[in-house]
PDB file of C-alpha atoms in Angstrom:
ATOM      1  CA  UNK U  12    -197.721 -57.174  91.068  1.00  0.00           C
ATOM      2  CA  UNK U  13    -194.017 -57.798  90.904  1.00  0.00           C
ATOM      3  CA  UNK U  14    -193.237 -60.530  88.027  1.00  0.00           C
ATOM      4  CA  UNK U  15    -190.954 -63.172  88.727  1.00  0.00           C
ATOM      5  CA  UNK U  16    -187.829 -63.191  87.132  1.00  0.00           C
ATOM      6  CA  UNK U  17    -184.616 -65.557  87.339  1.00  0.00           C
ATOM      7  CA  UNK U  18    -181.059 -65.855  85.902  1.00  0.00           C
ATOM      8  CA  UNK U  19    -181.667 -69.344  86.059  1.00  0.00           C
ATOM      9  CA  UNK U  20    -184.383 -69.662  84.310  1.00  0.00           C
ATOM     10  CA  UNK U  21    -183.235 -67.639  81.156  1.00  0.00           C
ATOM     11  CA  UNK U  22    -180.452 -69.774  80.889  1.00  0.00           C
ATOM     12  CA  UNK U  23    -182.175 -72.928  80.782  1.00  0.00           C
ATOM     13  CA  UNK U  24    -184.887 -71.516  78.106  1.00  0.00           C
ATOM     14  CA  UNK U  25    -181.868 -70.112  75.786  1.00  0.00           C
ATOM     15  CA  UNK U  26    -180.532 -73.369  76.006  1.00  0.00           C
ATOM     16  CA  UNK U  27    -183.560 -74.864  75.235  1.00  0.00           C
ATOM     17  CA  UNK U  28    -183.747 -72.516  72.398  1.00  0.00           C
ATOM     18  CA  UNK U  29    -180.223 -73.598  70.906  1.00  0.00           C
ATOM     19  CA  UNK U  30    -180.499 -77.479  71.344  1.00  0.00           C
ATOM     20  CA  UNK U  31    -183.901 -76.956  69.703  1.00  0.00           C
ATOM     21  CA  UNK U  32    -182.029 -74.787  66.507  1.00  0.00           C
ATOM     22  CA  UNK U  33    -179.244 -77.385  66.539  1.00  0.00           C
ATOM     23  CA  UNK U  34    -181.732 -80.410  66.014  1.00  0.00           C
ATOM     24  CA  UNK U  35    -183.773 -78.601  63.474  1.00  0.00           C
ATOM     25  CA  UNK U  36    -180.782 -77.695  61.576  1.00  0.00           C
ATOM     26  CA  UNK U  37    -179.339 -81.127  61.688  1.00  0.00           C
ATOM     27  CA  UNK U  38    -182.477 -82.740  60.599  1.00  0.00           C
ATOM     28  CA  UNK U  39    -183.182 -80.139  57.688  1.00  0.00           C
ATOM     29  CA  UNK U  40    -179.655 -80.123  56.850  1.00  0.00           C
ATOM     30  CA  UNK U  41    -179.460 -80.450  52.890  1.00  0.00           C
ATOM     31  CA  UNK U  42    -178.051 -83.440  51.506  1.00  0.00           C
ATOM     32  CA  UNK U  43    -176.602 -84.032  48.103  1.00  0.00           C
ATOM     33  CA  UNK U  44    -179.281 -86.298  47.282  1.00  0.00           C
ATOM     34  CA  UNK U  45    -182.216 -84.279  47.842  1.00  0.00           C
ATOM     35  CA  UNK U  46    -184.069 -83.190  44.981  1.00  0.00           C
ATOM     36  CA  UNK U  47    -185.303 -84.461  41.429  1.00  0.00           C
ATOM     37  CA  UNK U  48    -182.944 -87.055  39.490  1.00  0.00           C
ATOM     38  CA  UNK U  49    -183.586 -88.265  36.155  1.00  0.00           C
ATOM     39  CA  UNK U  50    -181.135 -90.327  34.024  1.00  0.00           C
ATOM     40  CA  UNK U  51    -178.688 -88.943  32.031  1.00  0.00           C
ATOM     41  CA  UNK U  52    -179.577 -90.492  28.875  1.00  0.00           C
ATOM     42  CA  UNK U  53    -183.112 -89.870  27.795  1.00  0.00           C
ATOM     43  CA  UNK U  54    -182.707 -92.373  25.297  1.00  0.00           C
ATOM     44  CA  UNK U  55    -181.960 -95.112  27.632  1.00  0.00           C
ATOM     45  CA  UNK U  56    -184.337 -98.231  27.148  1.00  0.00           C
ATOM     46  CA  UNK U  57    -186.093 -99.755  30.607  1.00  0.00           C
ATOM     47  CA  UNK U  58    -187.257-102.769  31.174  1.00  0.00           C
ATOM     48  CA  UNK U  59    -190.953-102.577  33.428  1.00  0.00           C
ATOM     49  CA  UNK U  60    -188.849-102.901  36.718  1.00  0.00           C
ATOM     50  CA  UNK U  61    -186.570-100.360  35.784  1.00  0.00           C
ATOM     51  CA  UNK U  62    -188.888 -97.764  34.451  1.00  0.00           C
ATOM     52  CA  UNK U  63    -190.065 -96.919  37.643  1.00  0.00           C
ATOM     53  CA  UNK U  64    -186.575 -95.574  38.433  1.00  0.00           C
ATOM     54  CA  UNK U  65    -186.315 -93.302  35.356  1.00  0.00           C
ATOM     55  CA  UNK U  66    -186.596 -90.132  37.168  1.00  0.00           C
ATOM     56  CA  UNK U  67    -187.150 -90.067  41.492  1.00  0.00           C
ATOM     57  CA  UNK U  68    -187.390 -87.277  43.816  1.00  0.00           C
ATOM     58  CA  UNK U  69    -185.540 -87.920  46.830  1.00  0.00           C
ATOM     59  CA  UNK U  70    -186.550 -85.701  50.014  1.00  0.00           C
ATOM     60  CA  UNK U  71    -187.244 -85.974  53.852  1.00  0.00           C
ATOM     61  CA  UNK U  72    -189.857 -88.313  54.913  1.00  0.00           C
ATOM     62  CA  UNK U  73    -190.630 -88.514  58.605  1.00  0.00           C
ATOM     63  CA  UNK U  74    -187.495 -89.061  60.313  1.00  0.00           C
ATOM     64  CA  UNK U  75    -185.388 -90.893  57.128  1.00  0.00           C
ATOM     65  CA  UNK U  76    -185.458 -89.632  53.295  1.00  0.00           C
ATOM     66  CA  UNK U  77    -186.841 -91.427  50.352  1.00  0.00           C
ATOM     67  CA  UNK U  78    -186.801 -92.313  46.636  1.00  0.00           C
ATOM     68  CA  UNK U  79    -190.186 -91.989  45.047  1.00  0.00           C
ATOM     69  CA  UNK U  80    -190.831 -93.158  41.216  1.00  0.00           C
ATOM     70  CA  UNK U  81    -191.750 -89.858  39.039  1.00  0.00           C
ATOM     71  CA  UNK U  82    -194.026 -90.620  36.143  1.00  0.00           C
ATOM     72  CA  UNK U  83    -193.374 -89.314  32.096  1.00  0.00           C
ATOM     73  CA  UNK U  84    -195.893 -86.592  32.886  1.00  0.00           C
ATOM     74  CA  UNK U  85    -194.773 -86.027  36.430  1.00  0.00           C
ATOM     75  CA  UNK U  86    -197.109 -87.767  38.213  1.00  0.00           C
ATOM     76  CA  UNK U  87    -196.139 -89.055  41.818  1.00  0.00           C
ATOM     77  CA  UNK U  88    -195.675 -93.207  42.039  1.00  0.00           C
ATOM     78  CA  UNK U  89    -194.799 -95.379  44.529  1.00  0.00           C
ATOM     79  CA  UNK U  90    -191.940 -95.323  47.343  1.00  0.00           C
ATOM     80  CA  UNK U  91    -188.977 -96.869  45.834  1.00  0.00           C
ATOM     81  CA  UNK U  92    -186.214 -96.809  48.426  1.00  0.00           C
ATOM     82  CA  UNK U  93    -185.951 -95.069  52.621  1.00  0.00           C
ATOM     83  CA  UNK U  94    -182.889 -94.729  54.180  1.00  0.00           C
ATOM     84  CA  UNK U  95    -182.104 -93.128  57.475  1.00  0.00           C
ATOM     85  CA  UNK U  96    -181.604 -89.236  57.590  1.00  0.00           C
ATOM     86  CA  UNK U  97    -178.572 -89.494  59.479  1.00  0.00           C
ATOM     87  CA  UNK U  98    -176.684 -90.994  56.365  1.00  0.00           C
ATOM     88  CA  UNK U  99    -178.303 -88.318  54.195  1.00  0.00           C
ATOM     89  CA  UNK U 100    -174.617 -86.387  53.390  1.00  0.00           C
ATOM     90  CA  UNK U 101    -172.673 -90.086  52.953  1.00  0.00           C
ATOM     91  CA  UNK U 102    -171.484 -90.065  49.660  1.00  0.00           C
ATOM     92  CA  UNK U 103    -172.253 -94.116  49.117  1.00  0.00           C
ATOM     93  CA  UNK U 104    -175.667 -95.525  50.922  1.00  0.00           C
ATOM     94  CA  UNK U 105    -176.400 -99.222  50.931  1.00  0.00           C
ATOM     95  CA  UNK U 106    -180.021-100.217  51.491  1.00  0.00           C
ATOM     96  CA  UNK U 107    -183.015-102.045  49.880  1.00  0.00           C
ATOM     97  CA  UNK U 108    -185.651-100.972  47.077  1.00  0.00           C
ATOM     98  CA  UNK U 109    -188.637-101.932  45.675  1.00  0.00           C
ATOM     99  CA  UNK U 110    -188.041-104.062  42.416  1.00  0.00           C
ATOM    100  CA  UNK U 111    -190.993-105.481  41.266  1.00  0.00           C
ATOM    101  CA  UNK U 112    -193.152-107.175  43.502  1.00  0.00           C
ATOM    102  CA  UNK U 113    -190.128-107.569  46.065  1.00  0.00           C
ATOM    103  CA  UNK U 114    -187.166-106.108  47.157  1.00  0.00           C
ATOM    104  CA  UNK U 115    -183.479-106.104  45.920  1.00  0.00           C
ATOM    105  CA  UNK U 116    -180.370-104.553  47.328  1.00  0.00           C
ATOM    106  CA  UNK U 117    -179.348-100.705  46.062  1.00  0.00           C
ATOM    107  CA  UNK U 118    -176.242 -98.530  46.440  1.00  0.00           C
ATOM    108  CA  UNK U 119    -176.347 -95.074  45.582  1.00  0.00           C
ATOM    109  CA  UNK U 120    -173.195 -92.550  44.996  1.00  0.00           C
ATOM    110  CA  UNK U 121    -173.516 -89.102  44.703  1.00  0.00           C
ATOM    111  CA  UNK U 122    -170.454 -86.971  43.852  1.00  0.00           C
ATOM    112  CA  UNK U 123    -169.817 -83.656  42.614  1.00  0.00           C
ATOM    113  CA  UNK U 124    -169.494 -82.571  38.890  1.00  0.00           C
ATOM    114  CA  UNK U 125    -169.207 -78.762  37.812  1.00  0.00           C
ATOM    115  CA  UNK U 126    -169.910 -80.040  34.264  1.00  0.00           C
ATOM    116  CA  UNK U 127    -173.139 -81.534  35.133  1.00  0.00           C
ATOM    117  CA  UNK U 128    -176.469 -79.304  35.566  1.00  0.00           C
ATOM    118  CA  UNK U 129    -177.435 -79.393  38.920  1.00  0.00           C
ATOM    119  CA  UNK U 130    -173.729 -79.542  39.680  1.00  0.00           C
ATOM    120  CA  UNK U 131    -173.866 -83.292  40.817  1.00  0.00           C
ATOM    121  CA  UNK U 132    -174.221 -86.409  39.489  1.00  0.00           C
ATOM    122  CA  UNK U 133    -175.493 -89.711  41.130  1.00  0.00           C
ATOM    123  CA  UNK U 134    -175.362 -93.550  40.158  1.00  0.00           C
ATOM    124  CA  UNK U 135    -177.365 -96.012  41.227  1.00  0.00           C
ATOM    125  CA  UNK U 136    -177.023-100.072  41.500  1.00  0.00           C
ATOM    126  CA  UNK U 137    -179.470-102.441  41.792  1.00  0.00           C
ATOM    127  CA  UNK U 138    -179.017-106.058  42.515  1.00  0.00           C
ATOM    128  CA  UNK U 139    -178.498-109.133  44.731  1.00  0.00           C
ATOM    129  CA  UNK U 140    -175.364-108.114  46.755  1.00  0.00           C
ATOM    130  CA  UNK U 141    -173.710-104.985  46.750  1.00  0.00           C
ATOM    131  CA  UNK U 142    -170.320-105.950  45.277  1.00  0.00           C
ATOM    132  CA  UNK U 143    -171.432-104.931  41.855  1.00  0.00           C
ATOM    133  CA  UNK U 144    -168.097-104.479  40.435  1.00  0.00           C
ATOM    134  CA  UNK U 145    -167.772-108.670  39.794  1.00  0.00           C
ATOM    135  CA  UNK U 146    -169.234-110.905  37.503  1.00  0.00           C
ATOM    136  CA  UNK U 147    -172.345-113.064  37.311  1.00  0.00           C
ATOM    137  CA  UNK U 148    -174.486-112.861  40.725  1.00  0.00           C
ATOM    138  CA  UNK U 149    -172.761-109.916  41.454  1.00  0.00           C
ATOM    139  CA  UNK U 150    -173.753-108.025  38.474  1.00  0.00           C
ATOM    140  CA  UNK U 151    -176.181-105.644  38.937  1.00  0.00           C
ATOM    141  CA  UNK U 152    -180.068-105.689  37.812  1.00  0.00           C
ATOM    142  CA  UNK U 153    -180.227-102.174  37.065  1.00  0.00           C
ATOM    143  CA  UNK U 154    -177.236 -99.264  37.010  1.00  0.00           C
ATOM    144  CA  UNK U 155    -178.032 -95.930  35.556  1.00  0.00           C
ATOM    145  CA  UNK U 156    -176.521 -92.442  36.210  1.00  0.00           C
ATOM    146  CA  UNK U 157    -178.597 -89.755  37.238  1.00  0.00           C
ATOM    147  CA  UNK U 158    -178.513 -85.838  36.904  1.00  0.00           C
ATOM    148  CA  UNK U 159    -180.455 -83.400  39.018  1.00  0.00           C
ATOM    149  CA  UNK U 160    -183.262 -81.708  37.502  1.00  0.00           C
ATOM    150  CA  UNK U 161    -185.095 -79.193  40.086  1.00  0.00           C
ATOM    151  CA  UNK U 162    -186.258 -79.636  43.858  1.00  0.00           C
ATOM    152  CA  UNK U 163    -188.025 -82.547  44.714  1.00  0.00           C
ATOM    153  CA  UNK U 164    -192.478 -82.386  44.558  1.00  0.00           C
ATOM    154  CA  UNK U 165    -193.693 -85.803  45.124  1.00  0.00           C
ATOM    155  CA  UNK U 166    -193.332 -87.169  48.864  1.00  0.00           C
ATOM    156  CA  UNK U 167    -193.329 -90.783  50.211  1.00  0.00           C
ATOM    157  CA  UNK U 168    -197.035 -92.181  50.721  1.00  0.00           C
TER     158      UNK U 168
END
């Protein structure tokens, strides 16, 4: 039996093949944010809001990437922050986190710094707007700046 065979048809399943490799590589494209992040200064005091932010791992989750809480021991806590996966190289993301029981705004920067292990640094605000460089309502709950400490374990739950 003679098997069927058309030019056609191996075009359209290459190009199949290629949009298919050009999605996956867009969605597992790595961002600067991916990974563990704890704060540069272990000696930092937190209030009980802010400890949960002391060290995050940031990876993929479904189709967006998220923030989860890291415990002393390394233990996985709860989802702090999500934001879209398309966004996931922007230098400065806007969003919302958890902050206690409810939710404030956050803004996270991410920039790179040769001097810094990992060989970037982040910062993260937390607060009621995201104008964080004025005073009173504008003033940020929680700031701290972050270094990157190894690939991210805990996922999103």
């Amino acid at each position: 039996m003679k098997a069927l065979f058309h030019p056609i048809a191996a075009l359209s399943i290459g190009a199949a093949l290629v949009s298919s490799i050009a999605v996956s590589a867009k969605i597992a494209a790595p961002s600067p944010y991916f990974g563990r992040w704890t704060v540069s200064d272990p000696a930092e005091r937190f209030t009980a809001k802010a400890k949960l932010y002391k060290t995050i791992d940031i990876a993929p989750c479904g189709k967006d990437f998220c923030g989860v809480s890291v415990g002393d021991k390394g233990q996985c806590g709860p989802t702090l922050f999500r934001f879209l996966i398309k966004n996931a190289r922007a230098t400065i993301l806007h969003g919302h986190a958890k902050w206690g029981n409810g939710k404030k705004n956050i803004q996270i920067e991410t920039w790179e710094s040769p001097e810094t292990p990992g060989g970037r640094t982040m910062e993260m605000y937390i607060g009621d707007s995201y104008d964080f460089g004025g005073r009173s309502d504008s003033m940020p709950k929680y700031n701290a700046v972050y270094k990157r400490t190894g690939e991210a374990r805990c996922k999103a739950r």
